[in-house]
mmCIF file of C-alpha atoms in Angstrom:
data_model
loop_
_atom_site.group_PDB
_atom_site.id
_atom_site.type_symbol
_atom_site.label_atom_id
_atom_site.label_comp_id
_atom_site.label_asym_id
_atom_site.label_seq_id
_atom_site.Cartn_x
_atom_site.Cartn_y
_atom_site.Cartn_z
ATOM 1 C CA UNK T 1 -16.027 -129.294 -76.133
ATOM 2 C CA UNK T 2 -14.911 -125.954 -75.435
ATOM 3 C CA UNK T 3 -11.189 -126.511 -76.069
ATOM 4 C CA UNK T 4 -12.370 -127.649 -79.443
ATOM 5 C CA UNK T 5 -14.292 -124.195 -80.177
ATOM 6 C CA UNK T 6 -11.541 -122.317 -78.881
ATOM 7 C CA UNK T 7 -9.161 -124.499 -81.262
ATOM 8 C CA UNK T 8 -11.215 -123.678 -84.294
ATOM 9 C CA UNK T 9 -11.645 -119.811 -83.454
ATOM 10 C CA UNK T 10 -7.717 -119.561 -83.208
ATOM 11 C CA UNK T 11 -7.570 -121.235 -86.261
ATOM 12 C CA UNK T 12 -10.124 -118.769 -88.041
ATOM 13 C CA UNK T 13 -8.097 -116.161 -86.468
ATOM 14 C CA UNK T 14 -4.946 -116.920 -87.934
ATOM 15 C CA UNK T 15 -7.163 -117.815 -91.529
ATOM 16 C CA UNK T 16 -7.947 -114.442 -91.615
ATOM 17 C CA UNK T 17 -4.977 -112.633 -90.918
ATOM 18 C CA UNK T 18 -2.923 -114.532 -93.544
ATOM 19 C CA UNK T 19 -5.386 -114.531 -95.774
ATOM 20 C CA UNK T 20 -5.068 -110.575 -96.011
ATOM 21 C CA UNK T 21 -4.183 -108.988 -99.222
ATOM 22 C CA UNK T 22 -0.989 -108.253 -99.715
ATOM 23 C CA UNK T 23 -1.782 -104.210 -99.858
ATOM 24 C CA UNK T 24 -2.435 -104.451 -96.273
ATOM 25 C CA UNK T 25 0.770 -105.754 -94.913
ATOM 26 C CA UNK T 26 2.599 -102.719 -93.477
ATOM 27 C CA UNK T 27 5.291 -102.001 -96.110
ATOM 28 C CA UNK T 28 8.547 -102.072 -95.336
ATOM 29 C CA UNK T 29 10.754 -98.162 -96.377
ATOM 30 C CA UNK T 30 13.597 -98.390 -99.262
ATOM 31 C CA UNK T 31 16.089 -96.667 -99.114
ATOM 32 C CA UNK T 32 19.276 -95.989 -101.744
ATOM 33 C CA UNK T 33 22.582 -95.148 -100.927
ATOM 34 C CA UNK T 34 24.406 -93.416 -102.972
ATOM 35 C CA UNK T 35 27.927 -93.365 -102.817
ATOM 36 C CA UNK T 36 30.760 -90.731 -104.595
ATOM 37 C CA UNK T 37 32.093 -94.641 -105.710
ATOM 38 C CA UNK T 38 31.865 -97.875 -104.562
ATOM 39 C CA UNK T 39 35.383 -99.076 -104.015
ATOM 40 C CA UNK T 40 36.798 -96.826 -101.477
ATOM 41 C CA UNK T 41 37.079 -97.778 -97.929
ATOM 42 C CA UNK T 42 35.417 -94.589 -96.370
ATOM 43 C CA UNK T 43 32.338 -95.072 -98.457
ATOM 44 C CA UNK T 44 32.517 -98.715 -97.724
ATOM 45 C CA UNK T 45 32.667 -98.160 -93.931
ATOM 46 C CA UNK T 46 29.948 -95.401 -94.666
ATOM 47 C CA UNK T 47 28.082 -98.204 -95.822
ATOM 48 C CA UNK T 48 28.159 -100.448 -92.908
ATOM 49 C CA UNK T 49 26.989 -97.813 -90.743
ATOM 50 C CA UNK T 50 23.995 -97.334 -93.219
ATOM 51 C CA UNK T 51 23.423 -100.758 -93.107
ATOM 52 C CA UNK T 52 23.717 -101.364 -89.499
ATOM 53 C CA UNK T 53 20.830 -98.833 -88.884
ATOM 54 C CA UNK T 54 18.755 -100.518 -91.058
ATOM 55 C CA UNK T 55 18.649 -103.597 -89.901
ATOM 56 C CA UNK T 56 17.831 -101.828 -86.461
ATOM 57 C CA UNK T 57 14.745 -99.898 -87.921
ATOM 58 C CA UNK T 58 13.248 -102.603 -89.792
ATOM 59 C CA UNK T 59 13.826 -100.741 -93.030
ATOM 60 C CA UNK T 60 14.844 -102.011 -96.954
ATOM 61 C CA UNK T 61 18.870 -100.520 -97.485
ATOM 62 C CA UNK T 62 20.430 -100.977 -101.163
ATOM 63 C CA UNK T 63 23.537 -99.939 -102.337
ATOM 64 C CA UNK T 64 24.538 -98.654 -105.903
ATOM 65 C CA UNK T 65 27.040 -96.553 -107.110
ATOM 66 C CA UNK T 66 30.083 -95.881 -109.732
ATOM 67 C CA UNK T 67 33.051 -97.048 -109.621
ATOM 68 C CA UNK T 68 34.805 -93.593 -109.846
ATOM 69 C CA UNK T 69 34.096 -90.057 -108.400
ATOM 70 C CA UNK T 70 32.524 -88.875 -111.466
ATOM 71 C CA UNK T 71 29.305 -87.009 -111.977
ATOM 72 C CA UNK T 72 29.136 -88.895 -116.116
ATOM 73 C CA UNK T 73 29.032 -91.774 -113.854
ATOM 74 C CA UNK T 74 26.845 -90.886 -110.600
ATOM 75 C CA UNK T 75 23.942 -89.368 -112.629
ATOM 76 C CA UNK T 76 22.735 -92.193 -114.719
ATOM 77 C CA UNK T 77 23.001 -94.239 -111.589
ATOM 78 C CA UNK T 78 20.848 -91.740 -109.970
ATOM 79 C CA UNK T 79 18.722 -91.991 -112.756
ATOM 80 C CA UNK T 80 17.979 -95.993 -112.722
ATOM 81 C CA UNK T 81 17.510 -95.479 -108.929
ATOM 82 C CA UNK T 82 14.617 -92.917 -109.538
ATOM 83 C CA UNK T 83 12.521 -95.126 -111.319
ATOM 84 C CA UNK T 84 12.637 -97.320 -108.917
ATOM 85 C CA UNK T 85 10.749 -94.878 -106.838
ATOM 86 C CA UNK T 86 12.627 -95.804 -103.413
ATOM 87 C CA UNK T 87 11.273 -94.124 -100.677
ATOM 88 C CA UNK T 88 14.785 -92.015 -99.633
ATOM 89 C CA UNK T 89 17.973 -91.458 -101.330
ATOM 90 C CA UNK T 90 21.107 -90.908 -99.757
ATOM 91 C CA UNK T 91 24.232 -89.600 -101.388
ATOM 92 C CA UNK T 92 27.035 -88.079 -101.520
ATOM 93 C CA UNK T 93 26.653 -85.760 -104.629
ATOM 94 C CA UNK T 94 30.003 -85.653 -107.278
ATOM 95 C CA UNK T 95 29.555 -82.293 -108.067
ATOM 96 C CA UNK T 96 27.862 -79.942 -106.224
ATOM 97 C CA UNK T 97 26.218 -77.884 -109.042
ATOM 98 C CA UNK T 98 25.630 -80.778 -111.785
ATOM 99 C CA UNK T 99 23.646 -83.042 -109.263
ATOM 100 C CA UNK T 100 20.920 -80.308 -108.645
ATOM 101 C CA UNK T 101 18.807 -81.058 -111.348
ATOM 102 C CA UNK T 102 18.804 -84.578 -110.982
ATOM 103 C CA UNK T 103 18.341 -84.751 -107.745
ATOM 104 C CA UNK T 104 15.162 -82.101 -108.283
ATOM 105 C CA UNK T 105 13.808 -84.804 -110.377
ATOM 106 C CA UNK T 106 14.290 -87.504 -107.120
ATOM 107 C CA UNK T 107 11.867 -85.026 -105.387
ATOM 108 C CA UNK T 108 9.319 -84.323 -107.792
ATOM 109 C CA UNK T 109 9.488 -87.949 -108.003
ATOM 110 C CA UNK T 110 8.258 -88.024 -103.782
ATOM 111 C CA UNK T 111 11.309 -89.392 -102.637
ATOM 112 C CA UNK T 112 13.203 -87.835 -99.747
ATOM 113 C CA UNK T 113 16.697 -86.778 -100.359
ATOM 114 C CA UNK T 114 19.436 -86.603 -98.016
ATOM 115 C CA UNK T 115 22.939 -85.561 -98.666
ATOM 116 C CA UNK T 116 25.898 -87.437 -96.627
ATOM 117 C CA UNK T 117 29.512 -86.465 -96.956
ATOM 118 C CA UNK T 118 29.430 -83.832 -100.046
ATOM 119 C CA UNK T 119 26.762 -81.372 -100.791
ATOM 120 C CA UNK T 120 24.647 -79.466 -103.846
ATOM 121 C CA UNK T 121 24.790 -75.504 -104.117
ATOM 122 C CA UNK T 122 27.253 -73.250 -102.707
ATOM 123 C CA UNK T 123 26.831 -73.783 -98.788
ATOM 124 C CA UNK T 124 25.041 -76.735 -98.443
ATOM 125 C CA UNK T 125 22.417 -74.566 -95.976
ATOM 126 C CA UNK T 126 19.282 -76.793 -97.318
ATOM 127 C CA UNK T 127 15.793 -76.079 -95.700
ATOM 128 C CA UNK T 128 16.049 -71.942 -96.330
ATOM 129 C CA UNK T 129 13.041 -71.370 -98.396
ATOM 130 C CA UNK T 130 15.359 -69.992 -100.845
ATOM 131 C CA UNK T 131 17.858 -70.851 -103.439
ATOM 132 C CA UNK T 132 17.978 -73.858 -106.539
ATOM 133 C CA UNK T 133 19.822 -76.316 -104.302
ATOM 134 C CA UNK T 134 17.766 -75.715 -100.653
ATOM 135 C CA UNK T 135 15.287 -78.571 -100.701
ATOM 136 C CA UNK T 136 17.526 -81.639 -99.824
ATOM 137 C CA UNK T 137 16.132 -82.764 -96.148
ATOM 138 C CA UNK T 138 19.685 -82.512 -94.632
ATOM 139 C CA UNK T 139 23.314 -82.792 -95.055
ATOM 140 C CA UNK T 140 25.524 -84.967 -92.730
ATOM 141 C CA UNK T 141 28.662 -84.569 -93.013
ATOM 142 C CA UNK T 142 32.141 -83.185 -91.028
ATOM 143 C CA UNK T 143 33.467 -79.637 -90.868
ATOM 144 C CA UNK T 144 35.759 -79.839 -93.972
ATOM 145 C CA UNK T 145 36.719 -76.293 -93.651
ATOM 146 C CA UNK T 146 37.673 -76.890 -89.848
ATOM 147 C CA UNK T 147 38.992 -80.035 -91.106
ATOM 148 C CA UNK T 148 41.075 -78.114 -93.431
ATOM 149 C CA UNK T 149 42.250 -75.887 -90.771
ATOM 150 C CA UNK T 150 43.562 -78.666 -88.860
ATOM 151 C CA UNK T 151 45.891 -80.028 -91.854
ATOM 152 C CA UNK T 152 47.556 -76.552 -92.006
ATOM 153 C CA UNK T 153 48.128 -76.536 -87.883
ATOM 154 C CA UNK T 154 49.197 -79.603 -88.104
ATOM 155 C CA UNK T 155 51.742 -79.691 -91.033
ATOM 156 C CA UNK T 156 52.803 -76.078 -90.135
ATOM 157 C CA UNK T 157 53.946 -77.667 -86.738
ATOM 158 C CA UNK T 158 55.285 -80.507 -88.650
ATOM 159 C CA UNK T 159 57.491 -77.857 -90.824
ATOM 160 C CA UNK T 160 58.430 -76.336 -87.981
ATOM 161 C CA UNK T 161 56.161 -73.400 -89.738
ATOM 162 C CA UNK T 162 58.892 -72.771 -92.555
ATOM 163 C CA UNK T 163 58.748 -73.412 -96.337
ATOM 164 C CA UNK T 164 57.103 -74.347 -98.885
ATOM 165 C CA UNK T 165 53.855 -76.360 -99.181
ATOM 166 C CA UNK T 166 51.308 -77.269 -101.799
ATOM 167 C CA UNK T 167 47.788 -78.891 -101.702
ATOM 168 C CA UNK T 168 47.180 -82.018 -103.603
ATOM 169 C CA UNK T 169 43.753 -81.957 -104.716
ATOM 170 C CA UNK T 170 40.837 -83.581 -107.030
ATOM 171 C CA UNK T 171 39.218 -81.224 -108.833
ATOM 172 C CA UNK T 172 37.403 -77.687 -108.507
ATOM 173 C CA UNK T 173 33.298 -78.031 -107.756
ATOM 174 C CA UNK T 174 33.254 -81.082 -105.255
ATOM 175 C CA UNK T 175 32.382 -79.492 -102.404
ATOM 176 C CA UNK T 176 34.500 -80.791 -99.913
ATOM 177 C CA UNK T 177 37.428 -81.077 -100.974
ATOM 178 C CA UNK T 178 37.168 -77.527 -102.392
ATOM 179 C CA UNK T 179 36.294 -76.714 -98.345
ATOM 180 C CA UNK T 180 39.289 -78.774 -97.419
ATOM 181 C CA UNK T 181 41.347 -76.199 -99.307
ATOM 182 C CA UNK T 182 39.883 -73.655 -98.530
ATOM 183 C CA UNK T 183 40.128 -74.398 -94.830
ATOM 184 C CA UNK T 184 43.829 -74.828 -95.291
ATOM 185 C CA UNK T 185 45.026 -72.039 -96.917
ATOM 186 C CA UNK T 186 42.927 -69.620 -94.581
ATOM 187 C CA UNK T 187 44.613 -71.207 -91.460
ATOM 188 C CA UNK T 188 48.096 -71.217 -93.275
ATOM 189 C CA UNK T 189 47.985 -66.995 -93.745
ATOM 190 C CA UNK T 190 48.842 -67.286 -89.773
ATOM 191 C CA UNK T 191 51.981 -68.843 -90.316
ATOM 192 C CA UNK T 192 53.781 -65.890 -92.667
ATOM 193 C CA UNK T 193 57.027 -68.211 -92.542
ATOM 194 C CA UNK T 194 55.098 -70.795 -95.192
ATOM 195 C CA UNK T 195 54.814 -70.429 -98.759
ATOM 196 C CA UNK T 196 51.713 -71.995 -100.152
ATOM 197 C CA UNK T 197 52.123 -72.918 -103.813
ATOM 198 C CA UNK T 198 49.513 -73.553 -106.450
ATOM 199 C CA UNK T 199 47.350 -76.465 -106.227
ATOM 200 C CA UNK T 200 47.661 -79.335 -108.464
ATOM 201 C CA UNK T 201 44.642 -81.409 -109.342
ATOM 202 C CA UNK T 202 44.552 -84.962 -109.953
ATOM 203 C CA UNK T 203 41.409 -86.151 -110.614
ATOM 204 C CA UNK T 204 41.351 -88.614 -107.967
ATOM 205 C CA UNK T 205 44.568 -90.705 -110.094
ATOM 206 C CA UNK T 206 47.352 -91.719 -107.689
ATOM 207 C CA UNK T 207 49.760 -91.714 -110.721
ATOM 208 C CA UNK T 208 49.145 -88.571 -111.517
ATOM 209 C CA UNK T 209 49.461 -87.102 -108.282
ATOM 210 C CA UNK T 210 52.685 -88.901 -107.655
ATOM 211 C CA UNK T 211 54.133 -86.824 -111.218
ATOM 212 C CA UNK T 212 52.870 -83.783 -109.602
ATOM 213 C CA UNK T 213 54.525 -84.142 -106.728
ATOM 214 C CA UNK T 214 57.785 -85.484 -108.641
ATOM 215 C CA UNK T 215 56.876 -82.084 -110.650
ATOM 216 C CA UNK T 216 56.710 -79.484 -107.755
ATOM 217 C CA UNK T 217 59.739 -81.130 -105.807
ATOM 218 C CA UNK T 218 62.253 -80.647 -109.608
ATOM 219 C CA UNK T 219 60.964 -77.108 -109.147
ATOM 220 C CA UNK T 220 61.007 -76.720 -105.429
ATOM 221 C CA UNK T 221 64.172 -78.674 -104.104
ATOM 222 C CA UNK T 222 63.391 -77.153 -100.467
ATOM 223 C CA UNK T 223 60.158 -78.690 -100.479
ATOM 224 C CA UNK T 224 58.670 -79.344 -97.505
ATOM 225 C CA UNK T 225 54.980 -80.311 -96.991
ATOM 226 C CA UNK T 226 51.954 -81.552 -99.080
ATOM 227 C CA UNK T 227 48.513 -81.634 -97.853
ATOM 228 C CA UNK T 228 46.288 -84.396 -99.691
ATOM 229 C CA UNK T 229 42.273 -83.360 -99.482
ATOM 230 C CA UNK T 230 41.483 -86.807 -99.852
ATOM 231 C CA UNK T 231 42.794 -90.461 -99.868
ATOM 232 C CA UNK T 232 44.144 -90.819 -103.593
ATOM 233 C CA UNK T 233 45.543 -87.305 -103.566
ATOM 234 C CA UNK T 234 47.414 -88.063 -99.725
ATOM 235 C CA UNK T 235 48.359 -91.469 -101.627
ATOM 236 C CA UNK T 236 49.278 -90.380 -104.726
ATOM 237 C CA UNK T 237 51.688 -87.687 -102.840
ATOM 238 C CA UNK T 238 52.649 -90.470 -100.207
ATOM 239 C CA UNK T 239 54.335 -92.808 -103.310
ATOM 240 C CA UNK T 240 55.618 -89.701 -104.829
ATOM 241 C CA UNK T 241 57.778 -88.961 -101.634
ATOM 242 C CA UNK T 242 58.841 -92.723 -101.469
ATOM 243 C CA UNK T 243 60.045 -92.699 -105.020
ATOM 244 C CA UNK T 244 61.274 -89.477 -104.394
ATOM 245 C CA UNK T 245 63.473 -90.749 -101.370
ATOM 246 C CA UNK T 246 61.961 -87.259 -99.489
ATOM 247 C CA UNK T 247 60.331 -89.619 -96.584
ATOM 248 C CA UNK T 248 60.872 -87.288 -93.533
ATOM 249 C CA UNK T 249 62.129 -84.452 -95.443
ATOM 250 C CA UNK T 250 59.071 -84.418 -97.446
ATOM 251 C CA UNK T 251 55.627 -84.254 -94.908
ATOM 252 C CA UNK T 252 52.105 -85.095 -95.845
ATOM 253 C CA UNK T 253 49.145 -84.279 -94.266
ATOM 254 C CA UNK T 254 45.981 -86.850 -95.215
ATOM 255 C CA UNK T 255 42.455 -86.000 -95.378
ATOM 256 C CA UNK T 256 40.866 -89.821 -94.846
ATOM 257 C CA UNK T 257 42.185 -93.237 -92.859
ATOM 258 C CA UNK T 258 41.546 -95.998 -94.537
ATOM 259 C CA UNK T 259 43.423 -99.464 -93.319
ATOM 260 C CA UNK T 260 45.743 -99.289 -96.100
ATOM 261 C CA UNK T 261 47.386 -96.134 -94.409
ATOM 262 C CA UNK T 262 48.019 -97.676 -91.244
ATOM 263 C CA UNK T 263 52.034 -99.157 -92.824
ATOM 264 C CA UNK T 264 52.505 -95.181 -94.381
ATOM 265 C CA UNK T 265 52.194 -93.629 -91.193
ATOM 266 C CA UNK T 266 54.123 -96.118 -89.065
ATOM 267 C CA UNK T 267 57.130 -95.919 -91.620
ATOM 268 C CA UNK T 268 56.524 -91.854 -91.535
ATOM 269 C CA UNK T 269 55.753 -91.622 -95.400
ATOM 270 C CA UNK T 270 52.278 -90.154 -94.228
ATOM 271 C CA UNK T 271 52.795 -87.922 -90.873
ATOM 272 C CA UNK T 272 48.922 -87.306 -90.167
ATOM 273 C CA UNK T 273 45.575 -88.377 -91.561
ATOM 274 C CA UNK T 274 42.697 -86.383 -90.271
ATOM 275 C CA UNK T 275 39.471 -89.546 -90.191
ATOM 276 C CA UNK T 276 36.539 -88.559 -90.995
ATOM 277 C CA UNK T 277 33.291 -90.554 -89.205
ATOM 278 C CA UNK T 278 31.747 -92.296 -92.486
ATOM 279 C CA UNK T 279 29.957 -95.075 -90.282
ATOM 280 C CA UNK T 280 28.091 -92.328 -88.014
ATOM 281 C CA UNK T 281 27.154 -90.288 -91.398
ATOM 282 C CA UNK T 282 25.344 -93.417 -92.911
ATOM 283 C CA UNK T 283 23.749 -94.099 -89.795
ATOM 284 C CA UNK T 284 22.751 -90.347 -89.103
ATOM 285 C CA UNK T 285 21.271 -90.524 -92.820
ATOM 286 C CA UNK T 286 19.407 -93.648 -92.288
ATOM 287 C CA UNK T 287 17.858 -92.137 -89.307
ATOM 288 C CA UNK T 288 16.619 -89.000 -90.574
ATOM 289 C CA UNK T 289 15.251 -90.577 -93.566
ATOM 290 C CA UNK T 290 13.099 -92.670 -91.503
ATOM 291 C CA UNK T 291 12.075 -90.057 -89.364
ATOM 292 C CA UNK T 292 11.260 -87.969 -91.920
ATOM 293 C CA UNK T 293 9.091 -90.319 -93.626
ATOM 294 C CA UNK T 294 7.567 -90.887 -90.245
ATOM 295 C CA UNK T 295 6.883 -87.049 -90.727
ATOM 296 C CA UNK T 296 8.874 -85.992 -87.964
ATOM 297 C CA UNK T 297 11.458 -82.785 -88.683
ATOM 298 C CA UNK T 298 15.323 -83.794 -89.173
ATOM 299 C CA UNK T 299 17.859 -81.175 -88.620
ATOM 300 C CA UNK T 300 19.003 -79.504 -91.937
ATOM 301 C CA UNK T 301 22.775 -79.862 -91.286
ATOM 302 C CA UNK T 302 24.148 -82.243 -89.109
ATOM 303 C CA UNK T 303 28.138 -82.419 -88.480
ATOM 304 C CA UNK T 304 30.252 -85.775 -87.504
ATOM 305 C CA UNK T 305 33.333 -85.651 -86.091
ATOM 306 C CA UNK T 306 36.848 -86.581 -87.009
ATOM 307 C CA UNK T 307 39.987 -88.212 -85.557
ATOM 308 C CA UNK T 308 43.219 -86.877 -85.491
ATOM 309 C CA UNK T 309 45.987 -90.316 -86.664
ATOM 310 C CA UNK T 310 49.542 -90.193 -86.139
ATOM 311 C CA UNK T 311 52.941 -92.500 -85.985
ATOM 312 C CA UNK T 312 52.027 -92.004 -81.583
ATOM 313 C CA UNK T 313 48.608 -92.871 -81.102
ATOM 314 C CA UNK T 314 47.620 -95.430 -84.739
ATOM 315 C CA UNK T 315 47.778 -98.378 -82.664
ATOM 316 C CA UNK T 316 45.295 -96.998 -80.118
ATOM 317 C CA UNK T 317 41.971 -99.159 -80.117
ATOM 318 C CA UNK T 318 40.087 -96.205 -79.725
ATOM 319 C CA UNK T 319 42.128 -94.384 -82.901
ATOM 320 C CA UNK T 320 42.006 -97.628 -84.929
ATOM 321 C CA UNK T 321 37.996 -97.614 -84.782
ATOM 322 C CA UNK T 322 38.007 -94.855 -86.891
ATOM 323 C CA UNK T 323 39.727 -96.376 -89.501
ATOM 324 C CA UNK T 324 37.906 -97.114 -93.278
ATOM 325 C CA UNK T 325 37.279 -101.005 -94.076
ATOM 326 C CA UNK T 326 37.462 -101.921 -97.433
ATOM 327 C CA UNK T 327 35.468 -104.716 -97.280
#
């Protein structure tokens, strides 16, 4: 008899609760990421990180993007994304002044925005109680200026710290690439034996940075280095210096790793490529959106780390990690 009362009470009890209205099941966060674009392998492995803490915290992750680094084609995305009212957005802003006002809108909206990999403003100092482009939660993202210094140390070594150089570029107002540069061309005043010429921007087209570089070598026979800020500009130059016939004459310096680099810089068409840690800055985001809608503080700038690739150490399990998947 009183196995049969406690049977029916443990069947009330489980009544109840799933009888509950759907208002009072604890509701699980969204969050968007934003990519620059969805095809490339460091946003893809930027993604998996993202995704990976997720699935850790228990919370919603979605993915939706462009398919090129364009602001024409990152804001209306934005846009669709905001009325969906997620709970956080993540991204990596395509221009750093043109995604302010949109992004405004995200917050008067009540969603929590986080920058990862490129930034809105000048500085990308958020949380100052000053400024239009101060009230993102955080930025996570590598020291592109240091990063920029290390290209010029390491091509200037390269060079043996002689000639001339150029940087291959996107295009002025992304913010990191436009530290990248600026990085490099501050370290390269310490090496008075290397001429830096004038950028060429390629709006993220490998065909058009290969001309360029076909360009700058018919005016500069003695070529002798190119520094890529990002993967199509270090590809684009990479292809230039194979049709070219430069390889080894010619070096390049690459800002990004993705898999498809590892046969450039075992042939020694690309000398270096500087990875960045895409994985670790979706994760980091991830985090600090779900603390922060926990109502717990997240630091306001957060830097990753990068990994130094070359002809001597790419087959290194612990270098190869750091390479970008592109699936």
């Amino acid at each position: 008899m009183k196995l049969t009362t406690g049977t029916g009470l443990a069947l009330g009890l489980v009544l109840t609760v799933s009888l509950l209205p759907a208002s009072a099941q604890p509701k699980k966060l969204n969050i968007v990421l934003i990519p620059g674009l969805t095809t490339d392998g460091f946003y893809i492995t930027m993604r998996q990180g993202a995704e990976a803490a997720a699935k850790r915290l228990g919370v919603n992750l979605s993915f939706q993007g462009g398919p090129e680094f364009s602001a024409t084609t990152q804001i209306p995305v934005l846009n669709a994304v905001i009325a969906r009212k997620p709970d956080a957005i993540l991204i990596a802003p395509t221009d750093k002044q043109q995604l302010i006002a949109p992004l405004k809108a995200a917050l008067d909206a009540g969603i929590k925005v986080i920058t990862v990999d490129t930034f809105i403003g000048d500085t990308g100092k958020y949380q100052t109680g000053s400024g239009v482009a101060d009230f993102p939660l955080s930025y996570v993202a590598s020291d592109n200026v240091e990063g920029g210094r290390v290209a010029a140390r390491a091509l200037a070594a390269a060079i043996g710290s002689k000639g001339k150089v150029y940087v291959s570029n996107v295009k002025p107002g992304i913010s990191t690439t436009d530290q990248r540069e600026q990085g490099f061309k501050e370290e390269m005043k310490k090496f008075p034996g290397v001429s830096v010429l004038e950028t060429q921007f390629n709006d993220n087209d490998t065909n058009k940075a290969a001309s360029q570089f076909a360009a700058v070598l018919a005016r500069n026979a003695n070529l002798a280095g190119v520094f890529g800020t990002n993967l199509f500009s270090a590809q684009g130059a990479a292809n230039g210096v194979k049709n070219a016939g430069k390889k080894g004459a010619v070096k390049v310096v690459a800002f990004d790793a993705p898999e498809s680099m590892v046969g450039d810089i075992k042939s020694g068409t690309i000398d270096i490529a500087i990875a960045q840690h895409p994985a670790e800055m979706g994760q980091r985001g991830v985090e600090f959106a779900v603390a922060a809608l926990s109502g717990k503080k997240v630091p306001a700038r957060y830097g990753t780390g990068y990994t130094v690739m070359n002809k001597g150490n790419i087959d290194d399990p612990k270098v190869k990690a750091f390479l970008y998947s592109s699936k």
